[in-house]
Coordinates of C-alpha atoms and ligand atoms in Angstrom, one line a residue:
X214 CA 222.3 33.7 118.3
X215 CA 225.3 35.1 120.0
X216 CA 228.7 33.8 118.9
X217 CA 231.0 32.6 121.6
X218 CA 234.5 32.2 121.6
X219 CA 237.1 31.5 124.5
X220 CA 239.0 34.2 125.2
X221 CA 242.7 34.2 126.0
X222 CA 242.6 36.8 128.2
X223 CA 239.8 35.7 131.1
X224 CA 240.4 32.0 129.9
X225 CA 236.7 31.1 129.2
X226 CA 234.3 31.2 126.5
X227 CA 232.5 34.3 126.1
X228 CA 229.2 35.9 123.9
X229 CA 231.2 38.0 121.4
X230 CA 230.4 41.6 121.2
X231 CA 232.5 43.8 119.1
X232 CA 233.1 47.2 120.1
X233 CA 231.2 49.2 117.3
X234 CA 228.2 50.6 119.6
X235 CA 226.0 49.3 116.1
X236 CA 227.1 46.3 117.1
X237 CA 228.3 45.5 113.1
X238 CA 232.0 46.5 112.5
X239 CA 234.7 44.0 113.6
X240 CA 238.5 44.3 113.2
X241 CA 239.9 41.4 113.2
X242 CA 244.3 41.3 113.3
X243 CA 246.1 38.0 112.7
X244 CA 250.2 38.0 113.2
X245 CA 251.3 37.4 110.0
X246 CA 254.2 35.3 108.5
X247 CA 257.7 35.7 109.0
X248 CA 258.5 36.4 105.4
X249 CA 262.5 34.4 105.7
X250 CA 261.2 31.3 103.9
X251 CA 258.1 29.6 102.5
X252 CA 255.9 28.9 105.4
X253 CA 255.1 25.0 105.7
X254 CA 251.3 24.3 106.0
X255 CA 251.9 24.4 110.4
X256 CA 251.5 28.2 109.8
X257 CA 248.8 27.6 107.4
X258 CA 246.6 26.1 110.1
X259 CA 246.6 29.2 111.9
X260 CA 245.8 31.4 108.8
X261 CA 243.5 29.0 108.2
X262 CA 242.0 29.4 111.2
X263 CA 242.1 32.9 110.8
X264 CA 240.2 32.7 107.7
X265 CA 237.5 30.7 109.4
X266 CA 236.9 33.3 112.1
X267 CA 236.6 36.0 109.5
X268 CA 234.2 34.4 107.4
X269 CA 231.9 32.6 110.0
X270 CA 231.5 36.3 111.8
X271 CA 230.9 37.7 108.2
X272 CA 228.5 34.4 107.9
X273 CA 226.3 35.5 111.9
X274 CA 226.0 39.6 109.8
X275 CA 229.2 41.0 111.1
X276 CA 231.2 43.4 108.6
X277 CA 235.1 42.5 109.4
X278 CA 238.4 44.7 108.4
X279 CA 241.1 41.7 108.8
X280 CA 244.7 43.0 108.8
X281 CA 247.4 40.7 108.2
X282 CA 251.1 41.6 108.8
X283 CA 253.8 41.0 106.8
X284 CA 256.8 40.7 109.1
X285 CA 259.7 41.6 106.5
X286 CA 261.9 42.9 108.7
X287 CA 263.4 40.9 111.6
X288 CA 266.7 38.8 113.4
X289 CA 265.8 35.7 110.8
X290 CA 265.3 37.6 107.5
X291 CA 268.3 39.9 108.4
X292 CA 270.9 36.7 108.9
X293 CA 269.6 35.5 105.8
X294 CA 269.8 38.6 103.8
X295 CA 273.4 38.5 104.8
X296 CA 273.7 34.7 104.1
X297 CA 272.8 35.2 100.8
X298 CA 274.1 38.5 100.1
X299 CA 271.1 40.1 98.9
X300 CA 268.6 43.3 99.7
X301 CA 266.0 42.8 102.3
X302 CA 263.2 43.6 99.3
X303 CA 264.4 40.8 96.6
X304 CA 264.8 38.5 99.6
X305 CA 261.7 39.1 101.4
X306 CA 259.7 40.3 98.1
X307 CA 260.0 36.5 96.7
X308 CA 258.6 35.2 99.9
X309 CA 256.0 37.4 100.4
X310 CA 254.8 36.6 96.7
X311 CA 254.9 32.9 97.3
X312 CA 252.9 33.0 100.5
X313 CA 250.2 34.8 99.2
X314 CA 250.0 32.1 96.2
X315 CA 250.0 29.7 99.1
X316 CA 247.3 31.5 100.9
X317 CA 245.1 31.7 97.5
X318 CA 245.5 28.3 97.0
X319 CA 244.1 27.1 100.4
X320 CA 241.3 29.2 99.7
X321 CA 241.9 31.7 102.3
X322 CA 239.9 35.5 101.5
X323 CA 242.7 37.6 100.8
X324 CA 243.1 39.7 104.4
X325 CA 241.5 43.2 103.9
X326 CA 244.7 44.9 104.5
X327 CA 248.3 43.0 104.8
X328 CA 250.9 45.7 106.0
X329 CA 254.7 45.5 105.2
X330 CA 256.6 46.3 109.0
X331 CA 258.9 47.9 106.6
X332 CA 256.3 50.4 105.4
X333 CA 255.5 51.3 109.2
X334 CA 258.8 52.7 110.8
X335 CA 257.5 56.4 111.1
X336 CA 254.7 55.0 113.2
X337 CA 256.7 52.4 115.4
X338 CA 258.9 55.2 116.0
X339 CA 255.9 57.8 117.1
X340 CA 255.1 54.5 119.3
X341 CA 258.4 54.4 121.0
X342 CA 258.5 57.9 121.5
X343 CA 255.6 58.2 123.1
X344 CA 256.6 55.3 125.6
X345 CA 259.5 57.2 126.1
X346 CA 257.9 60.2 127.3
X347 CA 255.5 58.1 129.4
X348 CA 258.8 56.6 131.1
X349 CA 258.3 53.6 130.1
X350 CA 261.1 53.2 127.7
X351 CA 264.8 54.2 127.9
X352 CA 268.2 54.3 126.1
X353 CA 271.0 51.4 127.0
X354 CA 274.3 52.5 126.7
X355 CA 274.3 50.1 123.7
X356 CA 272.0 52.8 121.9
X357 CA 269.0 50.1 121.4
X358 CA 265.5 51.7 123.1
X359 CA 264.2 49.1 125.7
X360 CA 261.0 48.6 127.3
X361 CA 261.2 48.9 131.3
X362 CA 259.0 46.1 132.8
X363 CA 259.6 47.9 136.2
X364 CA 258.1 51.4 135.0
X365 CA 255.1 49.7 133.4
X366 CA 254.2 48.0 136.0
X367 CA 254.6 50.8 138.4
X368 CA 252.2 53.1 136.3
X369 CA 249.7 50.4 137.8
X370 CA 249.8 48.0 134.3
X371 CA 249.3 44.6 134.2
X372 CA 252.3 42.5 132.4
X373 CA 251.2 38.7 132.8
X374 CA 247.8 39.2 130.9
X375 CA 247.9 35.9 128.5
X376 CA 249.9 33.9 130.5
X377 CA 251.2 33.7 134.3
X378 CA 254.2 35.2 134.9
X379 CA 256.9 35.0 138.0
X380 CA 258.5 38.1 138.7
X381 CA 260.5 36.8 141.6
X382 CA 264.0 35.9 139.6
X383 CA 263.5 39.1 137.8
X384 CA 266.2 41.9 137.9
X385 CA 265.4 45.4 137.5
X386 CA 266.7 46.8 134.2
X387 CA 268.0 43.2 132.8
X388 CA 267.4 42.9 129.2
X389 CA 267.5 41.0 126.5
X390 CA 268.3 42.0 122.7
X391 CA 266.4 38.9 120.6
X392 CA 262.7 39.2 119.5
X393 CA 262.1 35.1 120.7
X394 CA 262.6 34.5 124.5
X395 CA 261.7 32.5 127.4
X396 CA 259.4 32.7 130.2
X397 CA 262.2 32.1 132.4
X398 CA 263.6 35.2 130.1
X399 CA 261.3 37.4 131.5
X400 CA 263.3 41.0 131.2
X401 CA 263.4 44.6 129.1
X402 CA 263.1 43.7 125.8
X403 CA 263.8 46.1 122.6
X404 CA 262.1 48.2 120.7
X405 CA 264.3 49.7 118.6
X406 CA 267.8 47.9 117.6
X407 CA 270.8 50.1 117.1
X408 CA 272.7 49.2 113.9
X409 CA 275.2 46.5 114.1
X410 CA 278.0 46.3 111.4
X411 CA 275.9 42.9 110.9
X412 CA 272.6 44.4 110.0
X413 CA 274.4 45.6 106.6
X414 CA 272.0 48.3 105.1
X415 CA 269.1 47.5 106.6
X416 CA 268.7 50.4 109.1
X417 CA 266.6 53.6 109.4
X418 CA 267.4 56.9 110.8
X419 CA 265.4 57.4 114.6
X420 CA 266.2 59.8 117.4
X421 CA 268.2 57.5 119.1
X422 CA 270.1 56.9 116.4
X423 CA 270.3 54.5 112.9
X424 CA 268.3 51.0 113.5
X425 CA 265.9 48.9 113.3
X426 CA 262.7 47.9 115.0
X427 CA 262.3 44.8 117.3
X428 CA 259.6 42.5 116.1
X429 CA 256.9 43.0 118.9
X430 CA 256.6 46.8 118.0
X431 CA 256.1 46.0 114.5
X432 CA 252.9 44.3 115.4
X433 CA 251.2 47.1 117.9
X434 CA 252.0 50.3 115.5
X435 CA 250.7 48.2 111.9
X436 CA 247.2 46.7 114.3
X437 CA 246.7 50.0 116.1
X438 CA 247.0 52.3 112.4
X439 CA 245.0 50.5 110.8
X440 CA 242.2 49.4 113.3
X441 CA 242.4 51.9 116.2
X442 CA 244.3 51.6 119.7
X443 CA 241.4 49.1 120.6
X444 CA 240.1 46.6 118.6
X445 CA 238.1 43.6 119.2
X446 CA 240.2 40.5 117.9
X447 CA 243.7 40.1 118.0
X448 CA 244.9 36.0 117.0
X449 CA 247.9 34.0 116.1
X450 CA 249.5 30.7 117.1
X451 CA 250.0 29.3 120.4
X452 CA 253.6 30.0 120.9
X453 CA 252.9 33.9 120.3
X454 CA 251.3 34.3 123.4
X455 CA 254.7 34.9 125.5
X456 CA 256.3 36.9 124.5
X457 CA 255.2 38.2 121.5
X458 CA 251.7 39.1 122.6
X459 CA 252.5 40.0 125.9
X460 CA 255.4 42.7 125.0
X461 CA 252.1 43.6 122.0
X462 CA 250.1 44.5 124.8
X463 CA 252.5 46.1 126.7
X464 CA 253.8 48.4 124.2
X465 CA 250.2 49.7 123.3
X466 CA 248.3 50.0 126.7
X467 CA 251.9 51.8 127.6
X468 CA 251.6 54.2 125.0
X469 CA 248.1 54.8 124.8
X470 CA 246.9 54.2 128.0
X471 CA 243.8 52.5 126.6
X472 CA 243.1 48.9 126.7
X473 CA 245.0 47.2 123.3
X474 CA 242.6 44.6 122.4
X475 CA 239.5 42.9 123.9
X476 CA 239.3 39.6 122.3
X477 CA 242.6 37.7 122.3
X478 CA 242.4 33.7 120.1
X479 CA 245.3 31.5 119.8
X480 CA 245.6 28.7 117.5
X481 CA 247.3 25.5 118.8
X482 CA 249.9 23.8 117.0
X483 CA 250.1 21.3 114.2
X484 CA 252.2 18.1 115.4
X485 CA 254.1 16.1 113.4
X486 CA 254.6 12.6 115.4
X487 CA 254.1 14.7 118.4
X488 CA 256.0 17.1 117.9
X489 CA 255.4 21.1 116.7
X490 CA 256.0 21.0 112.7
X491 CA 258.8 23.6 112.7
X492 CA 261.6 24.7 110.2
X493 CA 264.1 24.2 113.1
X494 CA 262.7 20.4 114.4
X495 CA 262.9 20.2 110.4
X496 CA 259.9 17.9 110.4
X497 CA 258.1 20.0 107.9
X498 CA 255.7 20.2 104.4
X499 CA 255.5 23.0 102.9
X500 CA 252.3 23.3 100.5
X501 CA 254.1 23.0 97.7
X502 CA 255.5 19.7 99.0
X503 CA 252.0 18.4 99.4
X504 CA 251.4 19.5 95.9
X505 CA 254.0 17.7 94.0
X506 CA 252.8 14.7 96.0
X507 CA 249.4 15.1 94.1
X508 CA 247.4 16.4 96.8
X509 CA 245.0 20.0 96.1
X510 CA 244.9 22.6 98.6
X511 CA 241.3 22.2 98.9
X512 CA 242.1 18.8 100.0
X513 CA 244.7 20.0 102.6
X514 CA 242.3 23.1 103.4
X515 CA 239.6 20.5 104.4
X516 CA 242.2 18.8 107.2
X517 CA 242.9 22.0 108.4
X518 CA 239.5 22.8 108.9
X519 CA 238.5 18.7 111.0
X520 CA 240.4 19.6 114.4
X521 CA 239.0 22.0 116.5
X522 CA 241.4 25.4 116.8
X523 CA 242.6 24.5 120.6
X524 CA 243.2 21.5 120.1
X525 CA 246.8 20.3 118.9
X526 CA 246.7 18.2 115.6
X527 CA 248.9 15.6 114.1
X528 CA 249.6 16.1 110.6
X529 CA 249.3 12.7 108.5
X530 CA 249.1 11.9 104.4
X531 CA 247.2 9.4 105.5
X532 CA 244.9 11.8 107.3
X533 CA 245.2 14.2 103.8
X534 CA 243.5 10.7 101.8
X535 CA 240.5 11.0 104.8
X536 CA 240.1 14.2 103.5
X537 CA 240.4 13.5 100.0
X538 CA 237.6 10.6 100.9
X539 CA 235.4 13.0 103.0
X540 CA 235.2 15.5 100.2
X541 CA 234.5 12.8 97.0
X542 CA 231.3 11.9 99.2
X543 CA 230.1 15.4 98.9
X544 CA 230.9 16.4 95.8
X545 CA 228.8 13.3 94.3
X546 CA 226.2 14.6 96.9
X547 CA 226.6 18.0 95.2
X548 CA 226.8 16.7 91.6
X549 CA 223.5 15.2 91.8
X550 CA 221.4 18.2 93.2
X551 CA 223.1 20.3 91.1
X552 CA 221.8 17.7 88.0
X553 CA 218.1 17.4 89.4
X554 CA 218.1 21.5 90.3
X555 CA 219.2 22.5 86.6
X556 CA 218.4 26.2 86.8
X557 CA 215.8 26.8 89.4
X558 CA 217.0 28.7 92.3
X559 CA 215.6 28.7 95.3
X560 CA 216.1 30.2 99.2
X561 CA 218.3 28.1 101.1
X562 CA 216.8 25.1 103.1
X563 CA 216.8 26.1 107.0
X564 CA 218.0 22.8 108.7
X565 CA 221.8 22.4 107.5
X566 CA 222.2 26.3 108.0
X567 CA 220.6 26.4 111.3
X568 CA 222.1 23.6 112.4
X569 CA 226.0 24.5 111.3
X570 CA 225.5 28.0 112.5
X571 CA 224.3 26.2 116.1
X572 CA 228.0 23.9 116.0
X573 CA 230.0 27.1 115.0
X574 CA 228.6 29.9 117.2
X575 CA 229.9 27.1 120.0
X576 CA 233.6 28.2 120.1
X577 CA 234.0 26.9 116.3
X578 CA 233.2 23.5 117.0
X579 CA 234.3 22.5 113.9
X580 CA 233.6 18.7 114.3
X581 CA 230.2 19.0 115.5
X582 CA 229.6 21.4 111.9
X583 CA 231.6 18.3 110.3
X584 CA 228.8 15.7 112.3
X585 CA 226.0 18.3 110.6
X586 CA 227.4 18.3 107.2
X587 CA 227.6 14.7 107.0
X588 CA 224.2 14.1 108.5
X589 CA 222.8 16.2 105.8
X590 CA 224.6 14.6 103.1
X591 CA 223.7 11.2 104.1
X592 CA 220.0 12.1 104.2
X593 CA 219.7 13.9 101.0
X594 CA 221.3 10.7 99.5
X595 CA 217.9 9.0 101.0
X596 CA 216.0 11.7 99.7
X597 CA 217.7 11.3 96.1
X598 CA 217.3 7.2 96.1
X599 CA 213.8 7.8 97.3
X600 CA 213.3 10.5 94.2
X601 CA 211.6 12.6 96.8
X602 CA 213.5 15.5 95.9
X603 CA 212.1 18.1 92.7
X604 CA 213.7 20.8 91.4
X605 CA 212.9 22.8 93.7
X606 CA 213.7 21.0 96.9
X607 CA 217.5 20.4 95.1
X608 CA 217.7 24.1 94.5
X609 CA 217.0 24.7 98.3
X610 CA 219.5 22.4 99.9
X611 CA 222.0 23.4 96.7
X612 CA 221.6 27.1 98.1
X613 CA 221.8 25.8 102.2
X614 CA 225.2 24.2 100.9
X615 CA 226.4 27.6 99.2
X616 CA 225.9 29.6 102.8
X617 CA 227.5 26.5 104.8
X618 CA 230.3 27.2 101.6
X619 CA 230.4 30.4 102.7
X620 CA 232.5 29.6 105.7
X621 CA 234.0 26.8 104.9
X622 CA 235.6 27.8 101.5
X623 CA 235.7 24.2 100.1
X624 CA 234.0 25.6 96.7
X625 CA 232.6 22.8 94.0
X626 CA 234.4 20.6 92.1
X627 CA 233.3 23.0 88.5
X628 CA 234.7 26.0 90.6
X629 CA 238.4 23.6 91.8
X630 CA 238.9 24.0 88.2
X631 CA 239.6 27.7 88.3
X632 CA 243.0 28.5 89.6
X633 CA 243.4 30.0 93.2
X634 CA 244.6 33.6 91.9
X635 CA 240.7 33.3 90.1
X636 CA 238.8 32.1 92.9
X637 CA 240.1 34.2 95.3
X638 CA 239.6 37.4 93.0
X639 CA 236.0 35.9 92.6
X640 CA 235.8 36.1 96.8
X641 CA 237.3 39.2 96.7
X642 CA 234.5 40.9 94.3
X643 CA 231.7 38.9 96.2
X644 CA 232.8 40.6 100.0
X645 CA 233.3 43.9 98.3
X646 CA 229.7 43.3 96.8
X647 CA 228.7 42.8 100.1
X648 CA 229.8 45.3 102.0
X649 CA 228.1 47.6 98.7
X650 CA 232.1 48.9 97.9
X651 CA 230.9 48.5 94.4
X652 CA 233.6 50.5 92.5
X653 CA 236.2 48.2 94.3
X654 CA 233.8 44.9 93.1
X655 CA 233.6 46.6 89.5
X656 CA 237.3 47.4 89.5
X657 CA 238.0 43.3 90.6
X658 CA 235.3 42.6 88.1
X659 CA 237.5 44.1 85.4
X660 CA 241.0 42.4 86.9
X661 CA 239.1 39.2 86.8
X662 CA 238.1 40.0 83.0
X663 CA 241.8 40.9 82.4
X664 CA 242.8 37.6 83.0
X665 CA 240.3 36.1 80.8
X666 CA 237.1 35.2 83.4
X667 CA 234.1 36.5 83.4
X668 CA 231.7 36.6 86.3
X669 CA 228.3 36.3 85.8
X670 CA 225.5 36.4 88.6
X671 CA 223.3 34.4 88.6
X672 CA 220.1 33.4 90.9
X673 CA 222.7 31.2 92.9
X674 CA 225.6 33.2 93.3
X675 CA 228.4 34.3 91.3
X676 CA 229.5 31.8 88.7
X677 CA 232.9 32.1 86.9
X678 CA 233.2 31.7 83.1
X679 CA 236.1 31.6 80.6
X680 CA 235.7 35.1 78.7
Ligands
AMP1499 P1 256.1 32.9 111.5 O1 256.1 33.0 110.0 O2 257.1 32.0 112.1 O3 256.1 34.2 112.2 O4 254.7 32.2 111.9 C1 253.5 32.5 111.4 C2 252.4 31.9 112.2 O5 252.4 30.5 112.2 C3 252.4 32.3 113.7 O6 251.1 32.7 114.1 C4 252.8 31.1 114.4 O7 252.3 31.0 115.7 C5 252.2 30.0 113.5 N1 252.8 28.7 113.6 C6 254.1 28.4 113.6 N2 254.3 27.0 113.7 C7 253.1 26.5 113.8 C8 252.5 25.1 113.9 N3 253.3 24.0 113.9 N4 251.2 25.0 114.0 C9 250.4 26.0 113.9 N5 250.8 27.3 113.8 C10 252.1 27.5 113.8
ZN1500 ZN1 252.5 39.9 115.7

């Protein structure tokens, strides 16, 4: 059953079809965060997201290489170095450490690669350079490189792919210096920064001089090294599309010449009383806010995961206890199957897969999956009352559970107990499994033993044990 997802670019739902002529390999790039502070659980959703479409393609047979940036070099993290009179690494090295905690801790598969900008400048350079050549991209006479909308678009490119753009109030050769921008904006923007007495040390050396990159760049050179100049996915959140995507796809089809990316998702906002949950609205929770007030992130990971990735979503505590609720009913669901299964194994029961497969392959329709998981509980609850259910019969709607799991990353209650860092390890070793990278699932195998786990493999899966 193809998948089908809407598509930023044509604006409709489409079978997806990666580019791999075997019709297997997917790469899969999702903006990363902004490494200036800890990320409050509004950037979560679209990680989360992120982490859904991974695993659900990896769930319909697809192998996936997801790249995840870390942006640690930018306007925000640079003020802020300088605010608190640090180095760019101890500043954005504490970050980066706590967002990946984060990230473990809502259950999210670590990304297979996640890219420092910082570690990239040789090949945002060679990016620049090669716009340069094209025409594309000149020296101001304030030393920064810009992008020339103008030249682009006469080499018969398309700017205006995500969104629709009105060229009429725009001057030849007007620019603007900041990454973030308007619509109404709409003018050269930069690709390399020359250094400002305010940058302090954070500058390389570049032909055109010391600098630093602007943010777009950061994104085409780190998705294009490490998945090719075209890949099939590109995502983020809603308020990436202009301008950071656009100058994204500007930048590589003007280097290259070859289209960037065929497969463009955005993930709409979480609200907060209406209203985007944002550091500057200051209207946020972080996720270690939410944990101090006694909620799990598998609890928070299951909100996430009820509203539907285009739709906008108000964030609630009171929604978080819904969630709380939701998940209690299946885990006493999953406790008793689990008691009348004892150690028979078994293939997994058709109907819940089939079925949540059906809801997900339509655009992630993540409520109707929701309608089909509670359908299923409610009627093996029948099935339990009406002790029609042997061992055997448990063992196979245990095992349907552990696929629809799969995607869904909720994990048992016995499995809650080991800490994020574990469980994610645990993931980690099973993909590797699966894509038969068996040194890299011995060599996690041994990390996990380090830390005092042991896996063992049973007939149902992977089960973690205190070594
Ligand atoms: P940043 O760290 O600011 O670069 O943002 C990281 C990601 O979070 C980007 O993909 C943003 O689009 C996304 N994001 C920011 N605010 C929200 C929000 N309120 N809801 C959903 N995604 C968001
Ligand atoms: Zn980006």
């Amino acid at each position: 059953m193809a998948v089908k997802l809407f598509n930023t670019l044509t604006r409709s739902v489409l079978d997806f079809a990666p580019l791999d002529p075997a019709g297997k390999n997917v790469g899969l790039y999702c903006c990363g965060p902004t490494v200036h502070d800890f990320a409050h659980i509004g950037n979560f959703r679209t990680f989360v997201f992120a982490d859904l479409v991974r695993r659900f393609l990896e769930f319909s047979g697809y192998a996936v290489t997801h790249v995840m940036n870390v942006t640690d070099v930018e306007d925000k993290i640079i003020k802020r170095v300088r605010e608190n009179q640090t180095t760019l690494r101890d500043f954005t090295g504490k970050y980066e450490a706590e967002f990946f905690k984060d990230l473990a801790e809502l259950r999210c598969l670590r990304p297979t690669h996640t890219p420092r900008a910082t570690e990239y400048i040789a090949e945002m350079i060679t990016l620049i350079e090669q716009l340069t050549a094209r025409g594309i991209a000149y020296q101001a006479a304030d030393g920064s490189v810009y992008f020339s909308i103008e030249k682009y678009r006469g080499c018969g490119c398309r700017y205006g792919q995500l969104v629709n753009l009105n060229f009429d109030g725009m001057r030849a050769g007007e620019r603007v210096a900041s990454d973030d921008y308007e619509k109404e904006s709409l003018a050269d923007f930069a690709l390399w920064k020359a250094r400002v007495p305010d940058d302090g040390d954070v500058f390389w050396p570049s032909p055109w001089g010391e600098g630093r990159p602007g943010w777009h760049i950061e994104c085409s050179a780190m998705s294009m090294k490490l998945l090719g100049t075209s890949f099939d996915l590109h995502l983020g959140g809603e308020d990436l599309m202009f301008p950071h995507h656009e100058d994204e796809i500007a930048q590589s089809e003007g280097a290259t010449g070859k289209p960037f990316v065929k497969h463009w998702m955005h993930g709409a906002h979480l609200l907060v009383e209406g209203k985007k949950m944002s550091k500057s609205l200051g209207n946020y929770f972080t996720l270690r806010d939410l944990l101090a007030k006694g909620f799990s992130g598998r609890e928070i990971r299951c909100l996430l995961l009820t509203a539907h990735y285009r739709e906008q979503f108000n964030f609630t505590l009171d929604g978080l206890a819904g969630a709380r609720t939701a998940l209690a009913r299946l885990d006493e669901c999953l406790a008793k199957l689990r008691e009348i299964s004892g150690s028979t194994s078994a293939a997994p029961a058709e109907k819940l897969v089939a079925d949540f497969r059906a809801a997900l392959a339509d655009d992630l329709n993540v409520s109707k999956a929701w309608a089909v998981i509670f359908d299923w509980v409610r009627d093996t609850n029948r099935r339990l009352v009406a002790n029609e259910l042997t061992p055997a019969l448990a063992a196979a709607e245990l095992a349907a559970w552990e696929r629809v799991d799969s995607v869904f990353g909720l994990g048992g209650k016995a499995e809650a107990e080991a800490p994020p860092d574990i469980l994610a390890l645990l993931e980690a070793r099973t993909a590797a499994k699966k894509a038969k990278d068996f040194k890299r699932a011995d060599a996690v195998r041994d990390e996990l033993k380090a830390k005092g786990w042991a896996v063992e493999d049973t007939a149902k899966g992977p089960k973690l044990k205190r070594a």
